[in-house]
Amino acid sequence: MRIRISTLVAALFAAAAPAMAAELGMAAPALSIDQWVKGAPVTIAPGDKIYVVEFWATWCGPCRVSIPHLTELQKKFKDKGVVFIGVSDEEADTVRPFVEQQGAAMDYAVAIDPSRKTHEKYMDAFDQRGIPTAFVIDKQARIVWVGHPMAELEEVIEGVLDGSYTVEKAKQREARRAQMMETMGRFETAMNAGDKDKLNASAEEILKTYSDEPRLLNAVAWTLLTYENKSLHNYPLALRMAKVAVDGSKEKDAAIMDTYARALYETGDVKGAISHQQKAVALASSEQMKAELQKTLDSYQNGQAPK
């Protein structure tokens, strides 16, 4: 899992991007779709459905990575009335062959919007400049969450379904994310400057202030374990952060478990690393993720650090 810092932290920040002409709780705009490439046309309206509208493109690497995850979530929540829709602004002759090649790996509705009418009403309105970006729409047809599909999407859907996730709580969460961005900015600055003392101090601040943010702790711990400037590595601190993240995730997150196993390995607990990496493999949300985690497990069992 080499991309932890560039994906998960970026995902946290993406979800915190400020809204411009729109805000959480607003009525979801109608989808203006040129063509439905896969699945039946979807009309967003109040009722018994929850919608996840994800903006993506065939050329986008992170989008490709998220496809199996979205498929898994569609399967998990299909019987609970959750409808996933992938929207690309590319032409049909680009999107259709890609979707056909994906087959069952991309098992949700896919639409094209080359005129970018839907992009304007969603992506531009919320000042979202990167993809993939997902919008969650509740049963009242309100946009209640915007963010990277690999960050919190599953938890948000579950919260919308059971009523524990509300727009008011979401807005409070976004305000806290802004503070997280500022704190993480200090960490990134110290990391780029190669200032180990400031980096460790910033990491300690993050651990103290955001002990209830397992994904953030996971990203920071992974950096302390694997950053290219090895002089900045801090295995004991990474282990403490990873343990808090594992506990905070209730040992249900494969990526967080993977980081904890790595921290155990780097601090000399090979047996513990193997045991927890086995748990990470079992928790994998896709076959692609499981294969990657299995390679890491094989390395531990062979007494080697993952490459």
CSV table of C-alpha atoms in Angstrom, one decimal:
chain,number,residue,atom,x,y,z
A,1,MET,CA,0.0,0.0,0.0
A,2,ARG,CA,2.6,2.5,-1.2
A,3,ILE,CA,0.2,5.4,-1.9
A,4,ARG,CA,-1.3,5.9,1.5
A,5,ILE,CA,-0.1,9.5,2.0
A,6,SER,CA,-1.0,10.7,-1.5
A,7,THR,CA,-4.4,9.1,-1.6
A,8,LEU,CA,-5.9,9.0,1.9
A,9,VAL,CA,-4.7,12.3,3.1
A,10,ALA,CA,-5.6,13.8,-0.3
A,11,ALA,CA,-9.0,12.2,0.0
A,12,LEU,CA,-9.5,13.7,3.5
A,13,PHE,CA,-8.7,17.1,2.0
A,14,ALA,CA,-10.8,16.6,-1.1
A,15,ALA,CA,-13.8,16.0,1.1
A,16,ALA,CA,-13.1,19.3,2.9
A,17,ALA,CA,-12.9,21.4,-0.2
A,18,PRO,CA,-15.0,24.5,0.3
A,19,ALA,CA,-18.4,24.8,-1.5
A,20,MET,CA,-18.8,27.8,-3.7
A,21,ALA,CA,-22.2,28.1,-5.3
A,22,ALA,CA,-23.6,25.1,-3.5
A,23,GLU,CA,-23.7,23.6,0.0
A,24,LEU,CA,-24.5,20.4,1.7
A,25,GLY,CA,-28.2,19.9,2.2
A,26,MET,CA,-29.2,21.5,-1.1
A,27,ALA,CA,-31.6,19.7,-3.5
A,28,ALA,CA,-29.7,17.5,-5.9
A,29,PRO,CA,-29.8,18.8,-9.4
A,30,ALA,CA,-31.3,16.6,-12.1
A,31,LEU,CA,-28.9,14.5,-14.1
A,32,SER,CA,-28.4,15.8,-17.6
A,33,ILE,CA,-27.1,12.7,-19.4
A,34,ASP,CA,-26.3,12.3,-23.1
A,35,GLN,CA,-26.2,8.5,-23.0
A,36,TRP,CA,-26.5,5.7,-20.5
A,37,VAL,CA,-23.6,3.3,-21.3
A,38,LYS,CA,-24.5,0.7,-18.7
A,39,GLY,CA,-27.7,0.1,-16.8
A,40,ALA,CA,-31.1,1.7,-17.0
A,41,PRO,CA,-31.5,5.5,-16.9
A,42,VAL,CA,-31.7,6.9,-13.3
A,43,THR,CA,-33.9,9.8,-12.3
A,44,ILE,CA,-33.0,11.4,-8.9
A,45,ALA,CA,-36.1,12.2,-6.9
A,46,PRO,CA,-37.3,12.0,-3.3
A,47,GLY,CA,-38.5,8.5,-2.4
A,48,ASP,CA,-37.0,5.3,-1.1
A,49,LYS,CA,-33.6,5.5,-2.9
A,50,ILE,CA,-30.2,6.8,-1.9
A,51,TYR,CA,-27.9,7.8,-4.8
A,52,VAL,CA,-24.2,7.9,-5.2
A,53,VAL,CA,-23.1,9.9,-8.2
A,54,GLU,CA,-19.4,9.5,-8.9
A,55,PHE,CA,-17.5,11.6,-11.5
A,56,TRP,CA,-14.6,9.7,-13.2
A,57,ALA,CA,-12.7,9.2,-16.5
A,58,THR,CA,-11.1,6.3,-18.3
A,59,TRP,CA,-7.7,8.0,-18.2
A,60,CYS,CA,-7.8,8.6,-14.5
A,61,GLY,CA,-5.6,6.2,-12.5
A,62,PRO,CA,-7.3,6.8,-9.1
A,63,CYS,CA,-10.7,6.4,-10.8
A,64,ARG,CA,-9.6,2.9,-12.1
A,65,VAL,CA,-8.5,2.0,-8.6
A,66,SER,CA,-11.9,3.0,-7.1
A,67,ILE,CA,-14.0,1.0,-9.6
A,68,PRO,CA,-13.8,-2.4,-7.8
A,69,HIS,CA,-14.5,-0.6,-4.5
A,70,LEU,CA,-17.6,1.0,-5.9
A,71,THR,CA,-18.8,-2.3,-7.4
A,72,GLU,CA,-18.4,-3.9,-4.0
A,73,LEU,CA,-20.4,-1.2,-2.3
A,74,GLN,CA,-23.1,-1.4,-5.0
A,75,LYS,CA,-23.4,-5.1,-4.3
A,76,LYS,CA,-23.5,-4.6,-0.5
A,77,PHE,CA,-26.1,-1.9,-0.5
A,78,LYS,CA,-28.2,-2.8,-3.6
A,79,ASP,CA,-31.0,-4.4,-1.5
A,80,LYS,CA,-31.1,-1.4,0.7
A,81,GLY,CA,-32.1,0.9,-2.1
A,82,VAL,CA,-28.7,2.5,-2.9
A,83,VAL,CA,-28.0,3.3,-6.5
A,84,PHE,CA,-24.5,4.0,-7.8
A,85,ILE,CA,-23.9,6.1,-11.0
A,86,GLY,CA,-20.6,6.7,-12.7
A,87,VAL,CA,-20.5,9.9,-14.8
A,88,SER,CA,-17.8,10.6,-17.3
A,89,ASP,CA,-17.4,13.7,-19.5
A,90,GLU,CA,-15.8,11.7,-22.3
A,91,GLU,CA,-17.4,10.5,-25.5
A,92,ALA,CA,-19.3,7.2,-25.9
A,93,ASP,CA,-16.7,5.7,-28.2
A,94,THR,CA,-14.1,6.1,-25.4
A,95,VAL,CA,-16.3,5.1,-22.4
A,96,ARG,CA,-18.3,2.2,-23.9
A,97,PRO,CA,-15.3,0.0,-24.8
A,98,PHE,CA,-13.7,0.6,-21.4
A,99,VAL,CA,-16.9,-0.3,-19.5
A,100,GLU,CA,-17.4,-3.4,-21.7
A,101,GLN,CA,-13.8,-4.5,-20.9
A,102,GLN,CA,-14.4,-4.0,-17.2
A,103,GLY,CA,-17.4,-6.3,-17.3
A,104,ALA,CA,-18.6,-7.4,-13.9
A,105,ALA,CA,-15.8,-5.4,-12.2
A,106,MET,CA,-17.7,-2.3,-13.0
A,107,ASP,CA,-21.2,-3.4,-12.0
A,108,TYR,CA,-23.2,-0.2,-11.6
A,109,ALA,CA,-24.9,2.4,-13.9
A,110,VAL,CA,-22.5,4.4,-16.1
A,111,ALA,CA,-23.4,7.5,-18.0
A,112,ILE,CA,-21.7,10.0,-20.2
A,113,ASP,CA,-21.9,13.8,-20.0
A,114,PRO,CA,-19.6,15.2,-22.8
A,115,SER,CA,-21.6,18.5,-22.7
A,116,ARG,CA,-20.6,18.7,-19.0
A,117,LYS,CA,-24.0,19.9,-18.0
A,118,THR,CA,-24.1,17.5,-15.0
A,119,HIS,CA,-20.5,18.3,-14.2
A,120,GLU,CA,-21.3,22.0,-14.0
A,121,LYS,CA,-24.3,21.4,-11.6
A,122,TYR,CA,-22.3,19.1,-9.3
A,123,MET,CA,-18.5,19.3,-9.7
A,124,ASP,CA,-18.2,23.0,-10.6
A,125,ALA,CA,-20.9,24.1,-8.1
A,126,PHE,CA,-19.1,22.5,-5.3
A,127,ASP,CA,-15.7,23.6,-6.6
A,128,GLN,CA,-14.5,20.1,-7.0
A,129,ARG,CA,-11.5,20.1,-9.3
A,130,GLY,CA,-10.2,16.5,-9.1
A,131,ILE,CA,-11.6,13.1,-9.8
A,132,PRO,CA,-12.8,10.7,-8.7
A,133,THR,CA,-15.3,12.6,-6.6
A,134,ALA,CA,-18.5,11.1,-5.3
A,135,PHE,CA,-21.8,12.8,-4.2
A,136,VAL,CA,-24.2,11.1,-1.8
A,137,ILE,CA,-27.8,12.0,-2.2
A,138,ASP,CA,-30.3,11.0,0.6
A,139,LYS,CA,-33.9,9.9,0.3
A,140,GLN,CA,-35.1,13.5,0.4
A,141,ALA,CA,-32.9,14.0,-2.8
A,142,ARG,CA,-30.5,16.3,-0.9
A,143,ILE,CA,-26.7,16.3,-1.4
A,144,VAL,CA,-25.4,15.2,2.0
A,145,TRP,CA,-21.8,14.3,1.3
A,146,VAL,CA,-19.1,15.1,-1.2
A,147,GLY,CA,-15.7,13.5,-1.3
A,148,HIS,CA,-13.2,10.9,-2.6
A,149,PRO,CA,-15.0,7.5,-3.0
A,150,MET,CA,-12.2,5.8,-1.2
A,151,ALA,CA,-12.7,7.9,1.9
A,152,GLU,CA,-15.6,7.4,4.3
A,153,LEU,CA,-18.1,6.6,1.5
A,154,GLU,CA,-19.2,3.3,3.0
A,155,GLU,CA,-19.6,4.7,6.5
A,156,VAL,CA,-21.5,7.7,5.1
A,157,ILE,CA,-24.0,5.4,3.3
A,158,GLU,CA,-24.5,3.4,6.4
A,159,GLY,CA,-25.1,6.5,8.4
A,160,VAL,CA,-27.6,7.8,5.9
A,161,LEU,CA,-29.4,4.5,5.9
A,162,ASP,CA,-29.6,4.3,9.7
A,163,GLY,CA,-30.2,8.0,10.3
A,164,SER,CA,-27.0,8.6,12.2
A,165,TYR,CA,-25.5,10.8,9.5
A,166,THR,CA,-27.2,14.2,9.1
A,167,VAL,CA,-26.4,17.4,7.2
A,168,GLU,CA,-25.9,19.3,10.4
A,169,LYS,CA,-23.3,16.8,11.6
A,170,ALA,CA,-21.7,16.9,8.2
A,171,LYS,CA,-21.3,20.6,8.3
A,172,GLN,CA,-19.6,20.4,11.7
A,173,ARG,CA,-17.4,17.7,10.3
A,174,GLU,CA,-16.4,19.9,7.4
A,175,ALA,CA,-15.4,22.7,9.8
A,176,ARG,CA,-13.2,20.3,11.7
A,177,ARG,CA,-11.7,19.1,8.4
A,178,ALA,CA,-10.5,22.6,7.8
A,179,GLN,CA,-8.6,22.6,11.0
A,180,MET,CA,-7.2,19.2,10.1
A,181,MET,CA,-5.9,20.6,6.8
A,182,GLU,CA,-4.1,23.4,8.7
A,183,THR,CA,-2.5,20.9,11.1
A,184,MET,CA,-1.6,18.5,8.3
A,185,GLY,CA,-0.1,21.4,6.4
A,186,ARG,CA,2.5,21.8,9.2
A,187,PHE,CA,3.3,18.2,9.0
A,188,GLU,CA,3.7,18.3,5.2
A,189,THR,CA,5.9,21.4,5.5
A,190,ALA,CA,8.2,19.7,8.0
A,191,MET,CA,8.3,16.6,5.9
A,192,ASN,CA,9.3,18.4,2.7
A,193,ALA,CA,11.9,20.5,4.6
A,194,GLY,CA,13.4,17.3,6.1
A,195,ASP,CA,13.0,18.8,9.6
A,196,LYS,CA,12.7,15.7,11.8
A,197,ASP,CA,12.1,17.5,15.0
A,198,LYS,CA,9.2,19.6,13.6
A,199,LEU,CA,7.9,16.5,11.8
A,200,ASN,CA,7.7,14.5,15.0
A,201,ALA,CA,6.3,17.3,17.0
A,202,SER,CA,3.6,17.8,14.3
A,203,ALA,CA,2.8,14.1,14.3
A,204,GLU,CA,2.5,14.1,18.1
A,205,GLU,CA,0.1,17.0,17.8
A,206,ILE,CA,-2.0,15.1,15.2
A,207,LEU,CA,-2.1,12.0,17.5
A,208,LYS,CA,-3.2,14.1,20.5
A,209,THR,CA,-5.8,16.2,18.7
A,210,TYR,CA,-7.2,13.7,16.2
A,211,SER,CA,-7.1,10.4,18.0
A,212,ASP,CA,-10.6,9.8,16.8
A,213,GLU,CA,-9.6,10.2,13.1
A,214,PRO,CA,-8.2,6.7,12.2
A,215,ARG,CA,-7.7,7.4,8.5
A,216,LEU,CA,-5.7,10.6,9.2
A,217,LEU,CA,-3.6,8.8,11.8
A,218,ASN,CA,-3.2,5.9,9.3
A,219,ALA,CA,-1.9,8.3,6.6
A,220,VAL,CA,0.6,10.0,9.0
A,221,ALA,CA,1.8,6.6,10.4
A,222,TRP,CA,2.4,5.3,6.9
A,223,THR,CA,4.5,8.3,6.1
A,224,LEU,CA,6.6,7.8,9.2
A,225,LEU,CA,7.1,4.2,8.1
A,226,THR,CA,7.8,4.6,4.4
A,227,TYR,CA,8.7,8.1,3.4
A,228,GLU,CA,11.5,8.2,0.8
A,229,ASN,CA,13.7,10.2,3.1
A,230,LYS,CA,14.5,7.4,5.5
A,231,SER,CA,16.1,9.8,8.0
A,232,LEU,CA,12.6,11.0,8.8
A,233,HIS,CA,11.3,7.5,9.7
A,234,ASN,CA,10.0,7.1,13.3
A,235,TYR,CA,8.9,3.5,13.8
A,236,PRO,CA,7.9,3.8,17.5
A,237,LEU,CA,5.7,6.8,16.9
A,238,ALA,CA,4.2,5.2,13.8
A,239,LEU,CA,3.4,2.1,15.9
A,240,ARG,CA,1.6,4.2,18.5
A,241,MET,CA,-0.4,6.0,15.9
A,242,ALA,CA,-1.2,2.9,14.0
A,243,LYS,CA,-2.5,1.2,17.1
A,244,VAL,CA,-4.8,4.1,17.9
A,245,ALA,CA,-6.0,3.9,14.3
A,246,VAL,CA,-6.6,0.2,14.4
A,247,ASP,CA,-8.6,0.5,17.7
A,248,GLY,CA,-10.5,3.5,16.3
A,249,SER,CA,-11.5,1.5,13.2
A,250,LYS,CA,-12.6,-1.4,15.4
A,251,GLU,CA,-10.2,-3.6,13.4
A,252,LYS,CA,-12.5,-3.5,10.4
A,253,ASP,CA,-10.3,-1.5,7.9
A,254,ALA,CA,-7.9,-3.4,5.7
A,255,ALA,CA,-5.6,-0.5,4.9
A,256,ILE,CA,-5.3,0.6,8.6
A,257,MET,CA,-4.6,-3.0,9.6
A,258,ASP,CA,-1.9,-3.2,6.9
A,259,THR,CA,-0.2,-0.1,8.3
A,260,TYR,CA,-0.3,-1.5,11.8
A,261,ALA,CA,1.3,-4.8,10.6
A,262,ARG,CA,4.0,-2.8,8.9
A,263,ALA,CA,4.7,-0.8,12.1
A,264,LEU,CA,4.9,-4.1,14.1
A,265,TYR,CA,7.4,-5.5,11.5
A,266,GLU,CA,9.6,-2.4,11.5
A,267,THR,CA,9.7,-2.4,15.4
A,268,GLY,CA,10.8,-6.1,15.4
A,269,ASP,CA,7.6,-7.9,16.1
A,270,VAL,CA,7.5,-10.2,13.0
A,271,LYS,CA,5.1,-12.6,14.5
A,272,GLY,CA,2.6,-9.8,15.3
A,273,ALA,CA,3.1,-8.4,11.8
A,274,ILE,CA,2.2,-11.7,10.2
A,275,SER,CA,-0.8,-12.1,12.4
A,276,HIS,CA,-2.2,-8.7,11.7
A,277,GLN,CA,-1.3,-8.8,8.0
A,278,GLN,CA,-3.4,-12.0,7.8
A,279,LYS,CA,-6.3,-9.9,9.2
A,280,ALA,CA,-5.7,-7.2,6.6
A,281,VAL,CA,-5.9,-9.8,3.8
A,282,ALA,CA,-9.2,-11.1,5.2
A,283,LEU,CA,-10.6,-7.5,5.4
A,284,ALA,CA,-9.7,-6.6,1.8
A,285,SER,CA,-12.7,-5.0,0.0
A,286,SER,CA,-11.6,-6.2,-3.4
A,287,GLU,CA,-9.6,-9.0,-5.1
A,288,GLN,CA,-7.1,-6.4,-6.3
A,289,MET,CA,-6.5,-5.2,-2.7
A,290,LYS,CA,-6.4,-8.7,-1.4
A,291,ALA,CA,-3.7,-9.6,-3.8
A,292,GLU,CA,-1.6,-6.6,-2.9
A,293,LEU,CA,-1.9,-7.3,0.8
A,294,GLN,CA,-1.1,-11.0,0.3
A,295,LYS,CA,2.2,-10.0,-1.3
A,296,THR,CA,3.0,-8.0,1.8
A,297,LEU,CA,2.1,-11.0,3.9
A,298,ASP,CA,4.3,-13.2,1.8
A,299,SER,CA,7.2,-10.8,2.4
A,300,TYR,CA,6.8,-10.9,6.2
A,301,GLN,CA,6.6,-14.7,6.2
A,302,ASN,CA,9.8,-14.8,4.2
A,303,GLY,CA,11.5,-12.5,6.7
A,304,GLN,CA,11.7,-9.6,4.3
A,305,ALA,CA,10.4,-6.0,4.3
A,306,PRO,CA,7.8,-5.3,1.5
A,307,LYS,CA,9.3,-3.6,-1.5
